[in-house]
Short mmCIF file of C-alpha atoms (C1' of nucleotides) in Angstrom, two decimals:
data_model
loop_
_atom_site.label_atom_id
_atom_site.label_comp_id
_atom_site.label_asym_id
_atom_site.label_seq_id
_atom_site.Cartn_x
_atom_site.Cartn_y
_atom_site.Cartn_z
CA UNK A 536 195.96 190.75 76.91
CA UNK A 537 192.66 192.68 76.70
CA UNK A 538 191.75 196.56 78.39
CA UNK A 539 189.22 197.53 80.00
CA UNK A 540 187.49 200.47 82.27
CA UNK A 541 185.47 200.31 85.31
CA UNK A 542 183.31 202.91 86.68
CA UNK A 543 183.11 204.23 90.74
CA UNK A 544 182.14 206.49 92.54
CA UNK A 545 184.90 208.17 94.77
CA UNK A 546 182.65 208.34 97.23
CA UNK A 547 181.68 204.78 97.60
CA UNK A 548 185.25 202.94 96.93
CA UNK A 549 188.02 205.52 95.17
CA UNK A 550 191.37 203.96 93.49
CA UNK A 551 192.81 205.43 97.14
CA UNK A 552 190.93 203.14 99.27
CA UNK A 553 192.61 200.89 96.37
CA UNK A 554 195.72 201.54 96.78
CA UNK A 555 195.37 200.81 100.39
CA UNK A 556 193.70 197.71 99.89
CA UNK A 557 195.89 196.18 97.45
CA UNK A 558 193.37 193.60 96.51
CA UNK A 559 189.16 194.08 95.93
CA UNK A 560 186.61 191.87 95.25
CA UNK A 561 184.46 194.08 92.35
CA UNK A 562 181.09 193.01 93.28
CA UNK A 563 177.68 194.30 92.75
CA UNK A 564 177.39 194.48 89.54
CA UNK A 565 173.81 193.34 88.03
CA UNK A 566 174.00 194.35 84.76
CA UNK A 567 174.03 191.44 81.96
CA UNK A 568 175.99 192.77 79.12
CA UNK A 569 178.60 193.44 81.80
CA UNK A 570 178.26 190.23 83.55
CA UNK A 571 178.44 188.40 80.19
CA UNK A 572 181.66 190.41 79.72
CA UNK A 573 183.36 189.18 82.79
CA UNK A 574 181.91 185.61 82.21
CA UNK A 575 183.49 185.34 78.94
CA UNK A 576 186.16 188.04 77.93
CA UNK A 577 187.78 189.35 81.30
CA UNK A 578 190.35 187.33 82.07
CA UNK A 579 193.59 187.33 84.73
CA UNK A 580 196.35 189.78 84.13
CA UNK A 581 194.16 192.40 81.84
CA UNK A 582 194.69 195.82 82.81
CA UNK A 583 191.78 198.21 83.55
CA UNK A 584 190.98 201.86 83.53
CA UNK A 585 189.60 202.91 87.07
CA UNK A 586 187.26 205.68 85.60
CA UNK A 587 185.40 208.23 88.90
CA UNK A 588 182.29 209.05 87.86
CA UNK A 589 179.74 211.41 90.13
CA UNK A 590 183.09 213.78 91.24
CA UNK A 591 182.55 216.80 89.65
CA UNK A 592 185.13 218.66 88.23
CA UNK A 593 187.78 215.38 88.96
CA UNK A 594 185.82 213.22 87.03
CA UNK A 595 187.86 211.02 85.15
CA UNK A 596 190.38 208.14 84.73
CA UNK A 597 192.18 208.41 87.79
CA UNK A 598 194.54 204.62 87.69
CA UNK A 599 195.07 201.35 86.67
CA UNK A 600 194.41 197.94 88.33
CA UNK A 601 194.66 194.38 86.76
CA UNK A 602 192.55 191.30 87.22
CA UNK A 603 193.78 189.18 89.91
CA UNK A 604 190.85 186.43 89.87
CA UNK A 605 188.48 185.42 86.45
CA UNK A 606 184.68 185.67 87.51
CA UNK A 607 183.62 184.35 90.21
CA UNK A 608 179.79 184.19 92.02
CA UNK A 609 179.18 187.40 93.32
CA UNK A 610 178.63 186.34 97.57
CA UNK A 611 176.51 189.92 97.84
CA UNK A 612 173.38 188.44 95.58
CA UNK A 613 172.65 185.82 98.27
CA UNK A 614 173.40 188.48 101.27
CA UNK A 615 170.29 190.45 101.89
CA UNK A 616 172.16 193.10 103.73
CA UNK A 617 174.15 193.64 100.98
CA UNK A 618 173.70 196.59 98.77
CA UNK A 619 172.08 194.42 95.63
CA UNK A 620 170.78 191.50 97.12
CA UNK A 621 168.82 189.66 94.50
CA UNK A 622 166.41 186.86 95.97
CA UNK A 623 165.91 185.49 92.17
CA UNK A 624 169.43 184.30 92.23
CA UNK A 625 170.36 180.82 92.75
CA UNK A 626 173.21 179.33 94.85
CA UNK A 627 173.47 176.40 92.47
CA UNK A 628 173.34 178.70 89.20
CA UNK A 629 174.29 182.37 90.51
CA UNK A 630 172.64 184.72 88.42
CA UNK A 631 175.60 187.61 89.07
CA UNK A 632 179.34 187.67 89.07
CA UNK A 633 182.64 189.45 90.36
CA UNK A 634 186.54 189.52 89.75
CA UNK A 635 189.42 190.61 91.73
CA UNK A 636 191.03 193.60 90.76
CA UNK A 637 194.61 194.28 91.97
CA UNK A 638 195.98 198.09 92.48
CA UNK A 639 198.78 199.03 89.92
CA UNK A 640 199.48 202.52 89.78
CA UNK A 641 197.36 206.02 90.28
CA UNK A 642 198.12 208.36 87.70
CA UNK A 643 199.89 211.70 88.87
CA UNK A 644 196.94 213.26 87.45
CA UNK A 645 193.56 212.77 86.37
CA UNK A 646 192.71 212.59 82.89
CA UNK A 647 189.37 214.09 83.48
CA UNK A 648 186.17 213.21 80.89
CA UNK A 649 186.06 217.23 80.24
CA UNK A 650 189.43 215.99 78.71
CA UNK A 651 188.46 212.90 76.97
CA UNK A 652 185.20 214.42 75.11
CA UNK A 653 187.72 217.28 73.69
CA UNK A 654 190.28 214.77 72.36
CA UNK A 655 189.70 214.52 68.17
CA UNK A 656 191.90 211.17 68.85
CA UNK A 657 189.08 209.64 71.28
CA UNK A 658 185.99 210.49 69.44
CA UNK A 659 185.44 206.83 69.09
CA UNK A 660 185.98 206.00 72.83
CA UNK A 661 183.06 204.19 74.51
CA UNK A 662 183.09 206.09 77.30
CA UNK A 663 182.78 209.29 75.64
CA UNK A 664 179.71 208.39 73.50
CA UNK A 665 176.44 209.24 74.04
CA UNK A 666 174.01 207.15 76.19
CA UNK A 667 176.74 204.96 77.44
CA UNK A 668 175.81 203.54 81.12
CA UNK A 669 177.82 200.23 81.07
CA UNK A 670 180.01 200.07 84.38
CA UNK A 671 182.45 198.03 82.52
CA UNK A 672 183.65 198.45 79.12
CA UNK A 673 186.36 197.13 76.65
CA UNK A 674 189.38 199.37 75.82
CA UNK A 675 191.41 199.19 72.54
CA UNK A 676 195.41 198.92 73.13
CA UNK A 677 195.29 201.82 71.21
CA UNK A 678 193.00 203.96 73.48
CA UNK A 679 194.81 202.36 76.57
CA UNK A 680 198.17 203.54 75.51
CA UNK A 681 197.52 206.48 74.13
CA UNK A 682 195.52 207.89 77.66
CA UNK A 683 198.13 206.38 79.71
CA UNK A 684 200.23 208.37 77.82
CA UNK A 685 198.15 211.61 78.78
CA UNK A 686 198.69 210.98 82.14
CA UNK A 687 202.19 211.62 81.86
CA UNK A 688 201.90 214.63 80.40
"C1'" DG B 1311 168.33 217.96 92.44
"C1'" DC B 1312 167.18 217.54 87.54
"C1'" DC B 1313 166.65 214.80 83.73
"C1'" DA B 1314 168.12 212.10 79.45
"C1'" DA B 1315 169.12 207.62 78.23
"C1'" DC B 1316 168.85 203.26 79.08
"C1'" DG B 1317 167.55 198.53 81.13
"C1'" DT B 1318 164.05 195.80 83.40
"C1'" DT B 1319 159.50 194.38 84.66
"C1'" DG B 1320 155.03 192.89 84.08
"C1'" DG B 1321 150.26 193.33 82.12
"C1'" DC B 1322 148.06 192.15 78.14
"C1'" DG C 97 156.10 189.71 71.84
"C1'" DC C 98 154.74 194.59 72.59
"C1'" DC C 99 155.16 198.49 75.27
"C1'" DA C 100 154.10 201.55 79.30
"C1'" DA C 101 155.73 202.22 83.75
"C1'" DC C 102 159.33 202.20 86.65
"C1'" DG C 103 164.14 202.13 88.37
"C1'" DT C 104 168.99 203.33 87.69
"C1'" DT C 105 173.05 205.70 85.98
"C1'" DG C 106 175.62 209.54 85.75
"C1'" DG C 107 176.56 214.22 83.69
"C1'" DC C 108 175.41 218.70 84.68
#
DNA sequence: GCCAACGTTGGC
DNA sequence: GCCAACGTTGGC
């Protein structure tokens, strides 16, 4: 079992419109490091971090979801009204992938970055570090836990 | 809206 | 293979 965060903005999909949905295809990403990630690491049943970015004062780790489907081709590449088509791509040998996430819980509250760059526990949390731009990103059990545990409080 | 920090692209 | 120009991300 491996941990993860993704990053969204609230105002494009929001872990409500999640929670509503149930089920989501995570598409458009067209990064490589993260695309290698989901090719090789992500796999069914890990839980993940839903992380709003682009909100202000509520940015922050707002839920968790879990993978419901290993990567997949990503159908927006070869759709050019999509948001990232990519006319490089081939069908036969996609050049981007996606998983399905499934909704698991929103927290009661949000632990907000603010938060997370304050905490002398997380000072080693990728998120938190400078430069970081990666829309997906491994979590340690550790880290998971212990911000889960926040959230409670 | 600004801009720092990246990643990608393409000329050479 | 280098690197300048450009595009994107995301905090502020």
């Amino acid at each position: 079992m491996q941990y993860w965060l993704m990053k969204t903005e609230p105002s494009e999909f929001s872990i409500d419109d999640l929670a509503k949905k149930k089920l989501e295809m995570w598409d458009g990403v067209r990064n490589y490091q993260v695309r290698n990630m989901m090719r090789d690491d992500i796999k069914i049943g890990d839980l993940v971090f839903i992380y709003h970015s682009n909100a202000g004062a509520d940015t922050g780790i707002v839920g968790v979801v879990k993978i419901a489907k290993e990567a997949y081709p990503d159908p927006t590449q070869f759709d050019p009204k999509s948001a990232h088509p990519d006319p490089k791509s081939d069908p036969a040998n996609p050049n981007w992938l996606c998983v399905d996430v499934e909704f698991v819980k929103k927290f009661k509250r949000i632990v907000t970055l603010h938060e997370l760059k304050a905490d002398l526990s997380l000072t080693d949390f990728r998120l938190v570090k400078r430069g970081n731009r990666l829309s997906v990103m491994p979590v340690t059990k550790k880290e998971f836990e212990y911000i889960s545990k926040l959230a409670l409080s």
